[in-house]
mmCIF file of C-alpha atoms in Angstrom:
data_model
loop_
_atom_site.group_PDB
_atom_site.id
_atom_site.type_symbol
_atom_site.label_atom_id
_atom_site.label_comp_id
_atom_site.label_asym_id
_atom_site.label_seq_id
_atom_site.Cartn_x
_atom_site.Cartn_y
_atom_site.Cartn_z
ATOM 1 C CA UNK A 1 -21.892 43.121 14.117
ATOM 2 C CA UNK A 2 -19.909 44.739 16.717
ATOM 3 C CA UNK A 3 -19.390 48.380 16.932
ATOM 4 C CA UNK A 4 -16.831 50.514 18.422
ATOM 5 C CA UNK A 5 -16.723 54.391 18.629
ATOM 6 C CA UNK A 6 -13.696 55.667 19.136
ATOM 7 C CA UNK A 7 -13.386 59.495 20.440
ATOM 8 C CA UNK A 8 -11.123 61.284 17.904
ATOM 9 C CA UNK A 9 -8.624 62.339 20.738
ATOM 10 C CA UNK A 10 -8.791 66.555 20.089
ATOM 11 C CA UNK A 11 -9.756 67.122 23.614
ATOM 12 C CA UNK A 12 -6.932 69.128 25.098
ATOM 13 C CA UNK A 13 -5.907 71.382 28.747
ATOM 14 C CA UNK A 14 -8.878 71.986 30.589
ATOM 15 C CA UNK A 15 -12.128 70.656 29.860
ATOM 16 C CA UNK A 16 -14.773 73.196 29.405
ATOM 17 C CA UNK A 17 -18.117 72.950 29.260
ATOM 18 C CA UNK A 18 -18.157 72.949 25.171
ATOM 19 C CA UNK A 19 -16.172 69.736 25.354
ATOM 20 C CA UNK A 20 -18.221 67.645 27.590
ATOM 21 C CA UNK A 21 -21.420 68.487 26.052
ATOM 22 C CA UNK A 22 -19.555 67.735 22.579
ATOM 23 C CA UNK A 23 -18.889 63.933 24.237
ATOM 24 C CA UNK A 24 -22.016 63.632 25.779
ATOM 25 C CA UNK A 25 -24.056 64.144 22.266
ATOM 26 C CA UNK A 26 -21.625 61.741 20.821
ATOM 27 C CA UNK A 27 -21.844 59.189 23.409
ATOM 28 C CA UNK A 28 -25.788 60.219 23.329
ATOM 29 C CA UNK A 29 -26.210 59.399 19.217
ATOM 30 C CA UNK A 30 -23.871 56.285 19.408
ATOM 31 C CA UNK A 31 -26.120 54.852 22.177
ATOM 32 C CA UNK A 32 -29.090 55.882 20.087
ATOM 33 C CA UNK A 33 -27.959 54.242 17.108
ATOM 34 C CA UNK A 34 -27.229 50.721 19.563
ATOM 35 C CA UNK A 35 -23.196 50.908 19.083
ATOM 36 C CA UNK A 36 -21.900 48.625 21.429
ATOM 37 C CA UNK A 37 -18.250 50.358 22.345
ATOM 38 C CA UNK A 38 -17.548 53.876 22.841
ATOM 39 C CA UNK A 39 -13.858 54.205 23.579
ATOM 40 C CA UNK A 40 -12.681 57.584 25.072
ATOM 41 C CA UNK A 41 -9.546 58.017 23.928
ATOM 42 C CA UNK A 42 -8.203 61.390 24.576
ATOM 43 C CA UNK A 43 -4.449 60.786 25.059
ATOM 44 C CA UNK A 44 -3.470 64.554 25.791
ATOM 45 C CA UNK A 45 -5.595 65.043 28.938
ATOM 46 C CA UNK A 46 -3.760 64.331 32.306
ATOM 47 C CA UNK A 47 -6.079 62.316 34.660
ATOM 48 C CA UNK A 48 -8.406 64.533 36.301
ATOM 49 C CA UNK A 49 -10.008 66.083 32.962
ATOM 50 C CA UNK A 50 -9.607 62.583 31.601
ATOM 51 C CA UNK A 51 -12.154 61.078 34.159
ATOM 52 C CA UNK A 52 -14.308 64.382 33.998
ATOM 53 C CA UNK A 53 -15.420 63.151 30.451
ATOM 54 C CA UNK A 54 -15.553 59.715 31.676
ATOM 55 C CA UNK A 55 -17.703 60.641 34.482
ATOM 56 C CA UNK A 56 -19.591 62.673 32.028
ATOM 57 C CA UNK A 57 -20.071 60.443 29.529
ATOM 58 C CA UNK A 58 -20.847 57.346 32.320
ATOM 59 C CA UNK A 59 -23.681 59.994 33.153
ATOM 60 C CA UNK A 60 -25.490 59.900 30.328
ATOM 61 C CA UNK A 61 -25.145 56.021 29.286
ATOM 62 C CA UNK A 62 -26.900 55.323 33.309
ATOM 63 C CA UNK A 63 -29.556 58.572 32.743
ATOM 64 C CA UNK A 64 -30.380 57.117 29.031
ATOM 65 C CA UNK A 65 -30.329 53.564 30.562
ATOM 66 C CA UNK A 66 -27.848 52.310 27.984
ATOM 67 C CA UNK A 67 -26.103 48.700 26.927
ATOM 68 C CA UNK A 68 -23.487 50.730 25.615
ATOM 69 C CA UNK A 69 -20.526 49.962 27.094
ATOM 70 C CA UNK A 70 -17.671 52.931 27.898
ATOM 71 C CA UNK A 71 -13.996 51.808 27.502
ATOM 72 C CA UNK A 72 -10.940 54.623 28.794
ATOM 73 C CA UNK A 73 -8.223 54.301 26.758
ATOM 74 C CA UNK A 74 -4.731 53.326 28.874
ATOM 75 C CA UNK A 75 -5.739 54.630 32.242
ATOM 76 C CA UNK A 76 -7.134 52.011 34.329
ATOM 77 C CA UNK A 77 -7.063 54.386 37.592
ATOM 78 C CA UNK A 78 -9.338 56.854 35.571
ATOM 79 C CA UNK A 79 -11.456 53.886 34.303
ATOM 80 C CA UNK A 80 -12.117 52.305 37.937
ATOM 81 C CA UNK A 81 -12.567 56.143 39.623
ATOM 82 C CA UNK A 82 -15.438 56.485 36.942
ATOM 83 C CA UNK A 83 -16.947 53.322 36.915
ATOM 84 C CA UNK A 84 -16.564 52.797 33.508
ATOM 85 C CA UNK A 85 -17.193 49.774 31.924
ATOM 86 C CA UNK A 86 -13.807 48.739 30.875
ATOM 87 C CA UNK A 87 -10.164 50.112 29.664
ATOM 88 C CA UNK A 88 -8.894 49.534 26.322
ATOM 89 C CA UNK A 89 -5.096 49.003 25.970
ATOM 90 C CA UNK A 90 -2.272 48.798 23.675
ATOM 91 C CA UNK A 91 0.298 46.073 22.935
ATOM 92 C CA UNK A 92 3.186 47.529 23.969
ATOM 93 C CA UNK A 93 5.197 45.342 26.635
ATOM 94 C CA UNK A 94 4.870 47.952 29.452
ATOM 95 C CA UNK A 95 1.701 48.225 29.266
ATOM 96 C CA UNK A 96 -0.883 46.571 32.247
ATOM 97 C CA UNK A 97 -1.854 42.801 31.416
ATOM 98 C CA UNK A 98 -5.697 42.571 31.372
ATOM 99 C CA UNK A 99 -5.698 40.857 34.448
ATOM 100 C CA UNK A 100 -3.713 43.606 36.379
ATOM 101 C CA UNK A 101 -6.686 45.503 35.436
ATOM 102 C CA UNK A 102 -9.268 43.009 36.357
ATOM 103 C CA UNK A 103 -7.277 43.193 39.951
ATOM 104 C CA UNK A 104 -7.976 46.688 40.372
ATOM 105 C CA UNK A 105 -11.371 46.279 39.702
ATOM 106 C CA UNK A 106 -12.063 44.066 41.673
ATOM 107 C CA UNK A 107 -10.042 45.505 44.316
ATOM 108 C CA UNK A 108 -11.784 48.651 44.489
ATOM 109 C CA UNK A 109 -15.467 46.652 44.216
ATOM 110 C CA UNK A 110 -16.033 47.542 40.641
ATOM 111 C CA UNK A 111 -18.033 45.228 38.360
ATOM 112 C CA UNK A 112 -15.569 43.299 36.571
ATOM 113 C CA UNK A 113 -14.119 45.254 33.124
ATOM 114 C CA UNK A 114 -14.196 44.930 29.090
ATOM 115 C CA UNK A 115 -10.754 44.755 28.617
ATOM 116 C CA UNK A 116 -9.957 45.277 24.535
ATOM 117 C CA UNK A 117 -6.513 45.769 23.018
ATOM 118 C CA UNK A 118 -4.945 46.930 19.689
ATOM 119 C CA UNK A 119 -2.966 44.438 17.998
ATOM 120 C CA UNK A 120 -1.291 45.450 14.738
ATOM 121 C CA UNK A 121 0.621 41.852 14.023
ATOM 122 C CA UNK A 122 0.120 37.684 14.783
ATOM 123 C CA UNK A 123 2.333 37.725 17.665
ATOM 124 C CA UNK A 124 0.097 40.677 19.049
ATOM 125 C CA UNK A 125 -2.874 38.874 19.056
ATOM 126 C CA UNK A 126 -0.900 35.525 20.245
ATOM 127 C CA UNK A 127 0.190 37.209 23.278
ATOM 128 C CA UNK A 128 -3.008 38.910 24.234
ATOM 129 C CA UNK A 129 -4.839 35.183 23.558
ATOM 130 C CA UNK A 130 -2.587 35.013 26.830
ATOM 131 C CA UNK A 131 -3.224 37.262 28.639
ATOM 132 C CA UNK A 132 -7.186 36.820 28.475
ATOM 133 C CA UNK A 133 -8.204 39.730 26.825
ATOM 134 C CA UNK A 134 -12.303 40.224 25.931
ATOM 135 C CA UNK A 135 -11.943 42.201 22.420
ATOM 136 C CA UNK A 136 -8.998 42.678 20.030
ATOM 137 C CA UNK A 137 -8.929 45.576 17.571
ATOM 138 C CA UNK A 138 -6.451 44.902 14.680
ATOM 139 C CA UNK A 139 -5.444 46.894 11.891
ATOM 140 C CA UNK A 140 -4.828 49.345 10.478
ATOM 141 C CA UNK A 141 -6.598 47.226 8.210
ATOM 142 C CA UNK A 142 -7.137 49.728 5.344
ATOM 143 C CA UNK A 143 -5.003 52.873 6.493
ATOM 144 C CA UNK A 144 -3.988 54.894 9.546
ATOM 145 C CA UNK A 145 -4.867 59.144 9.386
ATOM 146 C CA UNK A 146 -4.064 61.725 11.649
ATOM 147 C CA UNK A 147 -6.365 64.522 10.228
ATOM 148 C CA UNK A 148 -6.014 64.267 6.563
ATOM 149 C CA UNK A 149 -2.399 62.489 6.558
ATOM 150 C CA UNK A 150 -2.182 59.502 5.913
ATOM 151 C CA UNK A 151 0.368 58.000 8.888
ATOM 152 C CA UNK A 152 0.311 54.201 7.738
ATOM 153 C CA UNK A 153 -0.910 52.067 4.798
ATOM 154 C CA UNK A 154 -3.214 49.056 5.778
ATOM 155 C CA UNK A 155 -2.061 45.880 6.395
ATOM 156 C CA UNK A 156 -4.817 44.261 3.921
ATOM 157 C CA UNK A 157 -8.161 42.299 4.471
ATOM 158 C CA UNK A 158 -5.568 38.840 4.642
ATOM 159 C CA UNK A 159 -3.828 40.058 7.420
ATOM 160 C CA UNK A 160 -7.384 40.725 8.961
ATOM 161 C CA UNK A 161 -8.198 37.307 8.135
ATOM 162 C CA UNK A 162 -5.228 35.716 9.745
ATOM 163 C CA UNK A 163 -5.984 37.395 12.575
ATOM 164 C CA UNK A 164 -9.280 36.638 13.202
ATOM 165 C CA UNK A 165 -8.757 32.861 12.335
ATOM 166 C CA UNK A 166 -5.753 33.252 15.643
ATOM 167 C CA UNK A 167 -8.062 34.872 17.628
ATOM 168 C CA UNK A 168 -10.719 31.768 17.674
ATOM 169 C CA UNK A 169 -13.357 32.504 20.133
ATOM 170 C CA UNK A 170 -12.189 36.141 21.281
ATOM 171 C CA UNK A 171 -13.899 38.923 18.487
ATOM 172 C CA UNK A 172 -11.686 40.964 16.313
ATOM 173 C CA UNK A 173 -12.765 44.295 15.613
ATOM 174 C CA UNK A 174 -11.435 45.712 12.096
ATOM 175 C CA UNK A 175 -10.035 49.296 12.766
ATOM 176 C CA UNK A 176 -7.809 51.818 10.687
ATOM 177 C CA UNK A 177 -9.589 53.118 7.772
ATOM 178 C CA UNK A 178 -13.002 51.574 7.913
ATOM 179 C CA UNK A 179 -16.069 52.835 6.398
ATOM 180 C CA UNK A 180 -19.879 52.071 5.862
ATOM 181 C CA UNK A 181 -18.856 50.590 2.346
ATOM 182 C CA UNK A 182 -16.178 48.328 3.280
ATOM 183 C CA UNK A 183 -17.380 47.318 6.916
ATOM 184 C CA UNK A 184 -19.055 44.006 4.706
ATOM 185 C CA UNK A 185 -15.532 42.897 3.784
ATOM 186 C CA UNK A 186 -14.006 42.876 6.688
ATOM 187 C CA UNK A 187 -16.986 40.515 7.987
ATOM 188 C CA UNK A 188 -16.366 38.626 5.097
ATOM 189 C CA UNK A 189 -12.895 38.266 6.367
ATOM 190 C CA UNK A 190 -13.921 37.056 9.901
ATOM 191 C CA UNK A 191 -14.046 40.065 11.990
ATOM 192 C CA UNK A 192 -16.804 40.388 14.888
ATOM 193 C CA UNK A 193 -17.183 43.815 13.732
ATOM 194 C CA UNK A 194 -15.610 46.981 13.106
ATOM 195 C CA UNK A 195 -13.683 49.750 15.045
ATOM 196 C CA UNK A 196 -13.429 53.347 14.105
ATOM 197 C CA UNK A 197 -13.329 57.411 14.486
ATOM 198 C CA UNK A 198 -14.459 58.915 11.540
ATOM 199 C CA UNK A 199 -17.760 56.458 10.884
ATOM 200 C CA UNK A 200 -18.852 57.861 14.633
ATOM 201 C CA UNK A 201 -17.728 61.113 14.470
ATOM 202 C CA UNK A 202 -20.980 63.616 15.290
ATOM 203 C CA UNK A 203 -20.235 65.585 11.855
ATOM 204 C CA UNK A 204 -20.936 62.389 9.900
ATOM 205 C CA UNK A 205 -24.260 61.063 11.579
#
């Protein structure tokens, strides 16, 4: 099974020392515990704090001598300036096509990337198929939270299913309300693995 950490995106202004040493224990455990994705996704940070965690958190996965692989989250420029193993991306319309990224790397002599992508619906998944994308995370599967509100009800383990089935060779990570108890299902339904915050936050391991 496939796992992906996801960072839970309260990183905020300038990064202090309290806040890379918070990402480097989690990026330390995950790698511990063999997960195979940790995706930094810290949305509020502009681009130089941004790829201060990165670099911080690409630190310890070369010091620890890790297969864990770190993804940035929509910023392929802080992704390549890093070295980090890949970008993860959305699909919105606007957003870079997998091989724009895989052009950067290569253009600034970085191993080529992990290139994953959220995909909420069929035609999601159809048009990253397309675009040659490595990993798709689909959901929310079982629900969406911000905090404790609940943001979006799940789309079900059938739409999961579909998905995977359209996906073919390319895994599909479950994401969006997944737990320890209903990971099983969603392999059941065909996904690779599973996708998640709260399962990787530090305060539950």
């Amino acid at each position: 099974m496939l796992r992906c950490a996801i960072t839970d995106g309260t990183a905020s202004g300038f990064v202090n020392s309290t806040q890379t040493e918070r990402l480097q224990a989690q990026v330390r455990c995950c790698a511990a515990d063999g997960v195979d994705l940790i995706q930094l996704r810290e949305k509020h940070l502009e681009a130089g704090a941004l790829f201060a965690l990165a670099e911080a958190a690409m630190r310890v996965l070369r010091d620890i001598e890790s297969r864990t692989k770190l993804l940035i989250n929509g910023r392929a420029d802080v992704a390549v300036a890093a070295c980090a193993h890949g970008v993860h991306l959305t699909s919105h319309p606007d957003e870079l096509t997998p091989q724009q990224v895989r052009t950067l790397y290569e253009s600034a002599g970085v191993p080529s990337p992990v290139i994953s992508i959220s995909c909420h619906t069929g035609g999601d998944v159809a048009r990253s198929l397309e675009n040659g994308v490595d990993i798709i995370l689909f959901g929310p599967v079982f629900e969406k939270r911000v905090g404790e509100k609940l943001v979006t009800e799940g789309v079900g383990l059938e739409r999961l299913a579909e998905a995977c089935t359209l996906a073919g060779p390319v895994p599909v990570l479950a994401l969006g309300g997944v737990t320890a108890e209903n990971a099983s299902a969603c392999l059941a339904a065909g996904a690779s693995g599973i996708a998640a915050i709260r399962l990787f936050a530090l305060e539950k391991r």
